[in-house]
GROMACS .gro file of C-alpha atoms in nm:
model
  406
    1MET     CA    1  13.647  11.796  12.324
    2GLU     CA    2  13.801  11.983  12.129
    3PRO     CA    3  13.864  12.246  12.288
    4SER     CA    4  13.865  12.525  12.015
    5SER     CA    5  13.840  12.609  11.647
    6ARG     CA    6  13.924  12.858  11.406
    7ASN     CA    7  13.698  13.071  11.321
    8GLN     CA    8  13.779  13.122  10.898
    9ASP     CA    9  13.619  13.444  10.793
   10SER     CA   10  13.685  13.637  11.037
   11GLU     CA   11  13.988  13.838  11.028
   12PRO     CA   12  14.159  13.835  11.277
   13ALA     CA   13  14.094  13.547  11.374
   14THR     CA   14  13.896  13.442  11.636
   15GLU     CA   15  13.888  13.151  11.873
   16LEU     CA   16  13.555  12.912  11.905
   17GLN     CA   17  13.593  12.752  12.259
   18VAL     CA   18  13.410  12.466  12.229
   19ARG     CA   19  13.295  12.302  12.607
   20ALA     CA   20  13.038  12.016  12.772
   21VAL     CA   21  12.945  12.199  13.008
   22PRO     CA   22  12.794  11.869  13.270
   23GLY     CA   23  12.411  12.097  13.428
   24LEU     CA   24  12.191  12.397  13.312
   25ALA     CA   25  12.355  12.511  13.607
   26GLY     CA   26  12.677  12.563  13.473
   27ILE     CA   27  12.539  12.850  13.220
   28ALA     CA   28  12.316  13.195  13.274
   29ALA     CA   29  11.954  13.174  13.159
   30ALA     CA   30  11.931  13.433  13.057
   31ASP     CA   31  12.282  13.357  12.796
   32TRP     CA   32  12.099  13.010  12.697
   33ASP     CA   33  11.772  13.170  12.680
   34ALA     CA   34  11.863  13.398  12.496
   35CYS     CA   35  11.975  13.189  12.219
   36ALA     CA   36  11.706  12.936  12.200
   37THR     CA   37  11.441  13.188  12.125
   38SER     CA   38  11.628  13.414  11.933
   39PRO     CA   39  11.500  13.476  11.560
   40GLU     CA   40  11.865  13.303  11.381
   41THR     CA   41  11.720  12.959  11.627
   42LEU     CA   42  11.394  12.996  11.523
   43SER     CA   43  11.396  13.049  11.151
   44GLY     CA   44  11.301  12.692  11.153
   45GLY     CA   45  10.952  12.696  11.230
   46ASP     CA   46  10.683  12.935  11.304
   47GLU     CA   47  10.710  12.949  11.691
   48THR     CA   48  10.802  13.216  11.847
   49TYR     CA   49  10.921  13.089  12.156
   50ASN     CA   50  10.953  12.702  12.256
   51PRO     CA   51  10.893  12.622  12.661
   52PHE     CA   52  11.090  12.256  12.647
   53VAL     CA   53  11.434  12.457  12.465
   54SER     CA   54  11.358  12.756  12.807
   55HIS     CA   55  11.658  12.746  13.084
   56ALA     CA   56  11.293  12.695  13.329
   57PHE     CA   57  11.219  12.375  13.160
   58LEU     CA   58  11.500  12.164  13.163
   59SER     CA   59  11.717  12.278  13.421
   60ALA     CA   60  11.394  12.163  13.674
   61LEU     CA   61  11.378  11.797  13.475
   62GLU     CA   62  11.819  11.832  13.618
   63GLU     CA   63  11.738  11.955  13.980
   64SER     CA   64  11.493  11.651  14.026
   65GLY     CA   65  11.672  11.421  13.924
   66CYS     CA   66  11.459  11.298  13.609
   67VAL     CA   67  11.764  11.342  13.425
   68SER     CA   68  12.082  11.254  13.620
   69ARG     CA   69  12.326  10.960  13.590
   70LYS     CA   70  12.107  10.722  13.721
   71THR     CA   71  11.829  10.719  13.474
   72GLY     CA   72  12.069  10.762  13.247
   73TRP     CA   73  11.992  11.106  13.088
   74LEU     CA   74  12.348  11.256  13.213
   75PRO     CA   75  12.385  11.634  13.096
   76LEU     CA   76  12.654  11.747  12.836
   77HIS     CA   77  12.496  11.986  12.731
   78VAL     CA   78  12.764  12.145  12.461
   79THR     CA   79  12.811  12.511  12.439
   80VAL     CA   80  13.018  12.730  12.100
   81GLU     CA   81  13.184  13.028  12.249
   82ARG     CA   82  13.376  13.349  12.101
   83GLY     CA   83  13.592  13.539  12.356
   84GLY     CA   84  13.324  13.418  12.660
   85ARG     CA   85  12.958  13.470  12.491
   86LEU     CA   86  12.777  13.232  12.411
   87ILE     CA   87  12.753  13.130  12.031
   88GLY     CA   88  12.570  12.834  12.027
   89ALA     CA   89  12.425  12.530  12.228
   90ALA     CA   90  12.258  12.234  12.219
   91PRO     CA   91  12.016  12.028  12.475
   92CYS     CA   92  12.306  11.713  12.511
   93TYR     CA   93  12.253  11.367  12.674
   94LEU     CA   94  12.500  11.113  12.744
   95LYS     CA   95  12.248  10.777  12.759
   96SER     CA   96  12.268  10.400  12.889
   97HIS     CA   97  11.948  10.286  12.718
   98SER     CA   98  11.707  10.436  12.434
   99GLN     CA   99  11.389  10.523  12.684
  100GLY     CA  100  11.177  10.811  12.674
  101GLU     CA  101  11.245  10.922  12.343
  102TYR     CA  102  10.979  10.811  12.132
  103VAL     CA  103  11.230  10.809  11.850
  104PHE     CA  104  11.331  10.456  11.835
  105ASP     CA  105  11.610  10.273  11.801
  106GLN     CA  106  11.654   9.975  11.957
  107GLY     CA  107  11.664   9.785  11.653
  108TRP     CA  108  11.988   9.898  11.579
  109ALA     CA  109  12.108   9.906  11.968
  110ASP     CA  110  12.030   9.490  11.975
  111ALA     CA  111  12.224   9.423  11.563
  112PHE     CA  112  12.490   9.548  11.647
  113GLU     CA  113  12.533   9.444  12.047
  114ARG     CA  114  12.434   9.059  11.853
  115ALA     CA  115  12.731   9.220  11.630
  116GLY     CA  116  12.995   9.302  11.854
  117GLY     CA  117  12.936   9.589  11.924
  118ALA     CA  118  12.837   9.788  12.242
  119TYR     CA  119  12.575  10.075  12.112
  120TYR     CA  120  12.529  10.291  12.441
  121PRO     CA  121  12.660  10.480  12.589
  122LYS     CA  122  12.470  10.749  12.309
  123LEU     CA  123  12.446  11.060  12.304
  124GLN     CA  124  12.097  11.238  12.277
  125VAL     CA  125  12.001  11.653  12.206
  126SER     CA  126  11.745  11.634  12.276
  127VAL     CA  127  11.405  11.760  12.514
  128PRO     CA  128  11.428  11.378  12.820
  129PHE     CA  129  10.993  11.270  12.761
  130THR     CA  130  10.916  11.550  12.522
  131PRO     CA  131  10.861  11.366  12.186
  132VAL     CA  132  10.762  11.790  12.049
  133THR     CA  133  10.960  11.960  11.791
  134GLY     CA  134  11.144  12.243  11.883
  135PRO     CA  135  11.535  12.478  11.801
  136ARG     CA  136  11.859  12.162  11.868
  137PHE     CA  137  12.102  12.405  11.763
  138LEU     CA  138  12.075  12.690  11.969
  139ILE     CA  139  12.224  13.039  11.771
  140ALA     CA  140  12.323  13.380  12.003
  141PRO     CA  141  12.121  13.710  11.800
  142GLY     CA  142  12.329  13.774  11.571
  143GLU     CA  143  12.490  13.479  11.514
  144GLU     CA  144  12.548  13.286  11.158
  145PRO     CA  145  12.343  12.997  11.169
  146ASP     CA  146  12.515  12.746  10.874
  147ALA     CA  147  12.884  12.871  11.039
  148ALA     CA  148  12.727  12.796  11.412
  149ALA     CA  149  12.520  12.510  11.361
  150SER     CA  150  12.821  12.323  11.179
  151ALA     CA  151  12.987  12.412  11.506
  152ILE     CA  152  12.794  12.304  11.708
  153VAL     CA  153  12.804  11.954  11.523
  154ALA     CA  154  13.177  11.964  11.553
  155GLY     CA  155  13.170  11.965  11.930
  156LEU     CA  156  12.937  11.718  11.935
  157ARG     CA  157  13.155  11.471  11.700
  158ALA     CA  158  13.418  11.586  11.980
  159LEU     CA  159  13.176  11.502  12.265
  160ARG     CA  160  13.167  11.141  12.049
  161ALA     CA  161  13.469  11.033  12.106
  162GLU     CA  162  13.574  11.196  12.387
  163THR     CA  163  13.266  10.985  12.533
  164GLU     CA  164  13.342  10.723  12.343
  165ALA     CA  165  12.961  10.655  12.296
  166SER     CA  166  12.880  10.463  11.932
  167SER     CA  167  12.688  10.748  11.777
  168ILE     CA  168  12.488  11.052  11.833
  169HIS     CA  169  12.113  11.148  11.761
  170VAL     CA  170  11.921  11.481  11.731
  171THR     CA  171  11.554  11.413  11.748
  172PHE     CA  172  11.275  11.609  11.632
  173MET     CA  173  11.452  11.855  11.520
  174GLN     CA  174  11.349  12.190  11.294
  175LYS     CA  175  11.350  12.069  10.927
  176ARG     CA  176  11.607  12.381  10.892
  177GLU     CA  177  11.774  12.247  11.154
  178TRP     CA  178  11.737  11.872  10.952
  179ALA     CA  179  11.886  11.988  10.580
  180GLN     CA  180  12.141  12.131  10.782
  181ALA     CA  181  12.247  11.819  10.965
  182GLY     CA  182  12.175  11.611  10.661
  183ALA     CA  183  12.423  11.852  10.436
  184LEU     CA  184  12.687  11.840  10.762
  185GLY     CA  185  12.705  11.408  10.652
  186LEU     CA  186  12.375  11.316  10.951
  187LEU     CA  187  12.168  11.027  10.827
  188GLN     CA  188  11.803  11.210  10.817
  189ARG     CA  189  11.504  11.003  10.933
  190ILE     CA  190  11.137  11.122  10.885
  191ASP     CA  191  10.835  11.011  11.142
  192GLN     CA  192  10.515  11.172  11.161
  193GLN     CA  193  10.267  11.297  11.434
  194PHE     CA  194   9.881  11.426  11.471
  195HIS     CA  195   9.902  11.778  11.482
  196TRP     CA  196   9.566  12.026  11.509
  197GLU     CA  197   9.547  12.331  11.266
  198ASN     CA  198   9.260  12.664  11.321
  199ARG     CA  199   9.214  12.722  11.025
  200GLY     CA  200   9.089  13.069  11.107
  201TYR     CA  201   8.726  12.908  11.341
  202PRO     CA  202   8.571  13.151  11.572
  203ASN     CA  203   8.454  12.901  11.746
  204PHE     CA  204   8.431  12.514  11.877
  205ASP     CA  205   8.149  12.529  11.634
  206GLY     CA  206   8.331  12.671  11.306
  207PHE     CA  207   8.575  12.404  11.359
  208LEU     CA  208   8.277  12.157  11.388
  209ALA     CA  209   8.106  12.321  11.030
  210ASP     CA  210   8.461  12.227  10.875
  211LEU     CA  211   8.421  11.852  10.941
  212ALA     CA  212   8.144  11.562  10.730
  213SER     CA  213   7.778  11.561  10.933
  214ARG     CA  214   7.931  11.207  11.063
  215LYS     CA  215   8.182  11.254  11.197
  216ARG     CA  216   8.074  11.644  11.336
  217LYS     CA  217   7.786  11.397  11.496
  218ALA     CA  218   8.062  11.131  11.641
  219ILE     CA  219   8.210  11.468  11.789
  220LYS     CA  220   7.910  11.558  11.990
  221ARG     CA  221   7.796  11.242  12.085
  222GLU     CA  222   8.134  11.188  12.230
  223ARG     CA  223   8.162  11.525  12.434
  224ARG     CA  224   7.779  11.422  12.551
  225GLU     CA  225   7.921  11.121  12.722
  226ALA     CA  226   8.242  11.225  12.835
  227LEU     CA  227   8.082  11.436  13.073
  228ALA     CA  228   7.767  11.217  13.155
  229SER     CA  229   7.848  11.161  13.517
  230GLY     CA  230   7.785  11.501  13.582
  231ILE     CA  231   8.186  11.585  13.526
  232THR     CA  232   8.323  11.914  13.495
  233ILE     CA  233   8.595  12.111  13.303
  234GLU     CA  234   8.813  12.344  13.471
  235HIS     CA  235   9.127  12.495  13.301
  236VAL     CA  236   9.373  12.631  13.492
  237THR     CA  237   9.701  12.833  13.443
  238GLY     CA  238   9.949  13.063  13.579
  239ASN     CA  239   9.921  13.190  13.920
  240GLY     CA  240   9.507  13.015  13.924
  241ILE     CA  241   9.772  12.689  13.938
  242THR     CA  242   9.782  12.543  14.348
  243GLU     CA  243   9.965  12.225  14.539
  244THR     CA  244   9.635  12.086  14.556
  245HIS     CA  245   9.636  12.145  14.196
  246TRP     CA  246   9.944  11.969  14.164
  247ASP     CA  247   9.905  11.702  14.392
  248ALA     CA  248   9.603  11.592  14.219
  249PHE     CA  249   9.754  11.580  13.878
  250PHE     CA  250  10.051  11.390  13.996
  251GLU     CA  251   9.792  11.129  14.147
  252PHE     CA  252   9.684  11.096  13.794
  253TYR     CA  253  10.014  11.025  13.586
  254THR     CA  254  10.182  10.828  13.771
  255ASP     CA  255   9.861  10.589  13.789
  256THR     CA  256   9.806  10.607  13.391
  257GLY     CA  257  10.228  10.629  13.364
  258ALA     CA  258  10.263  10.297  13.547
  259ARG     CA  259   9.995  10.131  13.327
  260LYS     CA  260  10.194  10.218  13.065
  261TRP     CA  261  10.514  10.224  13.026
  262GLY     CA  262  10.603  10.059  13.429
  263ARG     CA  263  10.783  10.363  13.544
  264PRO     CA  264  10.698  10.698  13.504
  265TYR     CA  265  10.933  10.959  13.393
  266LEU     CA  266  10.871  11.240  13.597
  267ASN     CA  267  10.848  11.301  13.968
  268ARG     CA  268  10.684  11.598  14.175
  269LYS     CA  269  10.971  11.734  14.280
  270PHE     CA  270  10.931  11.869  13.857
  271PHE     CA  271  10.547  11.964  13.848
  272ARG     CA  272  10.659  12.209  14.188
  273LEU     CA  273  10.970  12.322  13.965
  274ILE     CA  274  10.766  12.454  13.663
  275GLY     CA  275  10.513  12.518  13.867
  276GLU     CA  276  10.680  12.808  14.094
  277ARG     CA  277  10.932  12.913  13.725
  278MET     CA  278  10.729  12.878  13.424
  279ALA     CA  279  10.338  12.860  13.612
  280GLU     CA  280  10.180  13.100  13.266
  281ARG     CA  281  10.320  12.930  13.030
  282ILE     CA  282  10.129  12.606  13.182
  283LEU     CA  283   9.750  12.500  13.178
  284LEU     CA  284   9.599  12.242  13.355
  285VAL     CA  285   9.249  12.103  13.189
  286MET     CA  286   9.120  11.905  13.543
  287ALA     CA  287   8.795  11.715  13.547
  288ARG     CA  288   8.597  11.680  13.820
  289ARG     CA  289   8.313  11.478  13.958
  290ASP     CA  290   8.069  11.501  14.246
  291GLY     CA  291   8.360  11.803  14.382
  292ARG     CA  292   8.673  11.575  14.318
  293LEU     CA  293   8.951  11.609  14.099
  294ILE     CA  294   8.941  11.188  13.874
  295ALA     CA  295   9.118  11.375  13.569
  296GLY     CA  296   9.338  11.581  13.375
  297ALA     CA  297   9.600  11.714  13.134
  298ILE     CA  298   9.848  11.908  13.095
  299ASN     CA  299   9.908  12.138  12.859
  300PHE     CA  300  10.232  12.410  12.805
  301ILE     CA  301  10.162  12.747  12.594
  302GLY     CA  302  10.409  12.872  12.280
  303ASP     CA  303  10.350  13.203  12.122
  304VAL     CA  304  10.186  12.980  11.852
  305ALA     CA  305  10.076  12.624  11.958
  306LEU     CA  306   9.950  12.417  12.240
  307TYR     CA  307  10.161  12.198  12.381
  308GLY     CA  308   9.987  11.862  12.479
  309ARG     CA  309  10.183  11.644  12.728
  310ASN     CA  310  10.061  11.452  12.962
  311TRP     CA  311   9.758  11.252  13.118
  312GLY     CA  312   9.588  11.035  13.362
  313CYS     CA  313   9.237  10.919  13.569
  314ILE     CA  314   9.135  10.762  13.875
  315GLU     CA  315   8.847  10.732  13.687
  316ASP     CA  316   8.737  10.550  13.364
  317HIS     CA  317   8.509  10.722  13.211
  318PRO     CA  318   8.343  10.670  12.748
  319PHE     CA  319   8.491  10.858  12.621
  320LEU     CA  320   8.715  11.111  12.871
  321HIS     CA  321   9.043  11.183  12.749
  322PHE     CA  322   8.882  11.277  12.419
  323GLU     CA  323   8.736  11.542  12.583
  324VAL     CA  324   9.037  11.611  12.834
  325CYS     CA  325   9.320  11.638  12.606
  326TYR     CA  326   9.170  11.719  12.236
  327TYR     CA  327   8.875  11.931  12.203
  328GLN     CA  328   8.943  12.114  12.594
  329ALA     CA  329   9.276  12.200  12.394
  330ILE     CA  330   9.083  12.275  12.068
  331GLU     CA  331   8.900  12.517  12.309
  332PHE     CA  332   9.184  12.705  12.473
  333ALA     CA  333   9.387  12.713  12.176
  334LEU     CA  334   9.094  12.916  12.033
  335ALA     CA  335   9.115  13.142  12.235
  336ARG     CA  336   9.377  13.173  12.249
  337GLY     CA  337   9.438  13.259  11.887
  338LEU     CA  338   9.671  13.003  11.853
  339LYS     CA  339   9.751  12.846  11.531
  340ARG     CA  340   9.755  12.470  11.610
  341VAL     CA  341   9.755  12.118  11.932
  342GLU     CA  342  10.058  11.898  11.874
  343ALA     CA  343   9.950  11.675  12.123
  344GLY     CA  344  10.221  11.425  12.105
  345ALA     CA  345  10.315  11.150  11.944
  346GLN     CA  346  10.217  10.876  11.833
  347GLY     CA  347   9.787  10.783  11.776
  348GLU     CA  348   9.580  10.731  11.515
  349HIS     CA  349   9.239  10.802  11.730
  350LYS     CA  350   9.365  11.181  11.624
  351LEU     CA  351   9.287  11.162  11.248
  352ALA     CA  352   8.875  11.122  11.377
  353ARG     CA  353   8.859  11.421  11.583
  354GLY     CA  354   9.067  11.704  11.329
  355TYR     CA  355   9.402  11.606  11.398
  356ARG     CA  356   9.645  11.596  11.075
  357PRO     CA  357   9.919  11.414  10.981
  358VAL     CA  358  10.219  11.574  11.043
  359ALA     CA  359  10.618  11.468  10.927
  360MET     CA  360  10.823  11.511  11.223
  361HIS     CA  361  11.246  11.553  11.155
  362SER     CA  362  11.575  11.327  11.314
  363ALA     CA  363  11.880  11.259  11.240
  364HIS     CA  364  12.156  10.998  11.292
  365ASP     CA  365  12.579  11.005  11.349
  366ILE     CA  366  12.682  10.636  11.329
  367ALA     CA  367  13.104  10.652  11.424
  368ASP     CA  368  13.101  10.236  11.317
  369PRO     CA  369  13.044  10.290  10.916
  370HIS     CA  370  12.982   9.877  10.891
  371LEU     CA  371  12.650   9.994  11.095
  372ARG     CA  372  12.639  10.326  10.949
  373ARG     CA  373  12.574  10.154  10.630
  374ALA     CA  374  12.302   9.923  10.718
  375VAL     CA  375  12.122  10.211  10.919
  376ALA     CA  376  12.142  10.468  10.607
  377ASP     CA  377  11.950  10.182  10.389
  378TYR     CA  378  11.711  10.150  10.682
  379LEU     CA  379  11.641  10.501  10.649
  380GLU     CA  380  11.666  10.511  10.294
  381ARG     CA  381  11.330  10.224  10.264
  382GLU     CA  382  11.177  10.394  10.550
  383ARG     CA  383  11.169  10.745  10.484
  384GLY     CA  384  10.914  10.670  10.106
  385TYR     CA  385  10.730  10.419  10.361
  386VAL     CA  386  10.651  10.713  10.648
  387ARG     CA  387  10.601  11.005  10.347
  388ALA     CA  388  10.325  10.682  10.178
  389ALA     CA  389  10.168  10.667  10.470
  390ILE     CA  390  10.127  11.088  10.525
  391ASP     CA  391   9.990  11.097  10.153
  392GLU     CA  392   9.713  10.811  10.296
  393TYR     CA  393   9.692  10.985  10.672
  394GLU     CA  394   9.548  11.264  10.438
  395THR     CA  395   9.284  11.088  10.247
  396MET     CA  396   9.135  10.982  10.622
  397THR     CA  397   9.120  11.285  10.803
  398PRO     CA  398   8.751  11.398  10.882
  399PHE     CA  399   8.694  11.699  10.699
  400ARG     CA  400   8.463  11.785  10.442
  401CYS     CA  401   8.680  11.868  10.190
  402ALA     CA  402   8.854  11.493  10.207
  403ASP     CA  403   8.518  11.289  10.177
  404GLY     CA  404   8.307  11.531   9.996
  405ALA     CA  405   8.037  11.456  10.277
  406ALA     CA  406   7.827  11.775  10.344
   0.00000   0.00000   0.00000
């Protein structure tokens, strides 16, 4: 990478040092978190704390070995410093595949490689295995956001050249960052997820009252049947989470993960580390039958939102997944006064359970001009399709205002 660039707006000129740091162990947690939680970083959304860009979460991925050269996620975090002070950063990884990202570019890779190009390695600016919107350009308090973002993107492009990567991919970014990236010449992409919004409901029954009658009845039936086999639900957070809980949850996660994608991305050490470092930001929703834990979901607690992440079970029961992952998350969010629940990627079935379509944003910078033109054309058409899909999904929500039902 180029070692430095000059800040043209200050007199005398101050050197900006741009580096690629091979792991968060090389960045002080206080400095990283100051950038991750600054108003300048978070002004692109309503959240005031995003657990996934915290030093605790990202370093746990590294220390556990979930992200490493061996797994195809080599940490190369881009930092911008002035006078030895961290003023900007981006969580960045040199990747040898496209797994664990949830923004799909395998078709681009296949087309480029059939044409004789080398798509991998590529640079991925994201939180590994985590399809959750959050800041990707971390900016220190008091810094000018556009200038800092420009320095970060310049650093990413220099790193792309140095590593001979084909491209840069910034995924699940805030909309303000998406606009910054577009202004800096990155290609813009949108996708969609389903989120639940708290409209000031006093409790779960208040939420149900906002639904059409038949949808209300369907959810009540699902909740009854989910617990019909004598299943009980418990919420565990903070100091209440024990190694027994983690052992049980990891069994659920690995069993379900192995069936879904062959090999789970996260290992037992990762869960131990986040349990030690950020338990107050973790909610485990656990299902028990005959005294035995049989299913569970892990959620992370922001200041504004609850983020549902992984689920698993060792017994199959009708509607138990909906109860543990969706309805219990809504109840917890209501009890905490949170504004929304984000329940992960994909899942049209979430619509019937009160979750609404929301646009997701990513940006892509491709070095080869021929591939760039082809991808730019594809993304222009894709954006139209996604926006039309979001509009269509809005007509399918279960709320009374959507269908006029009582």
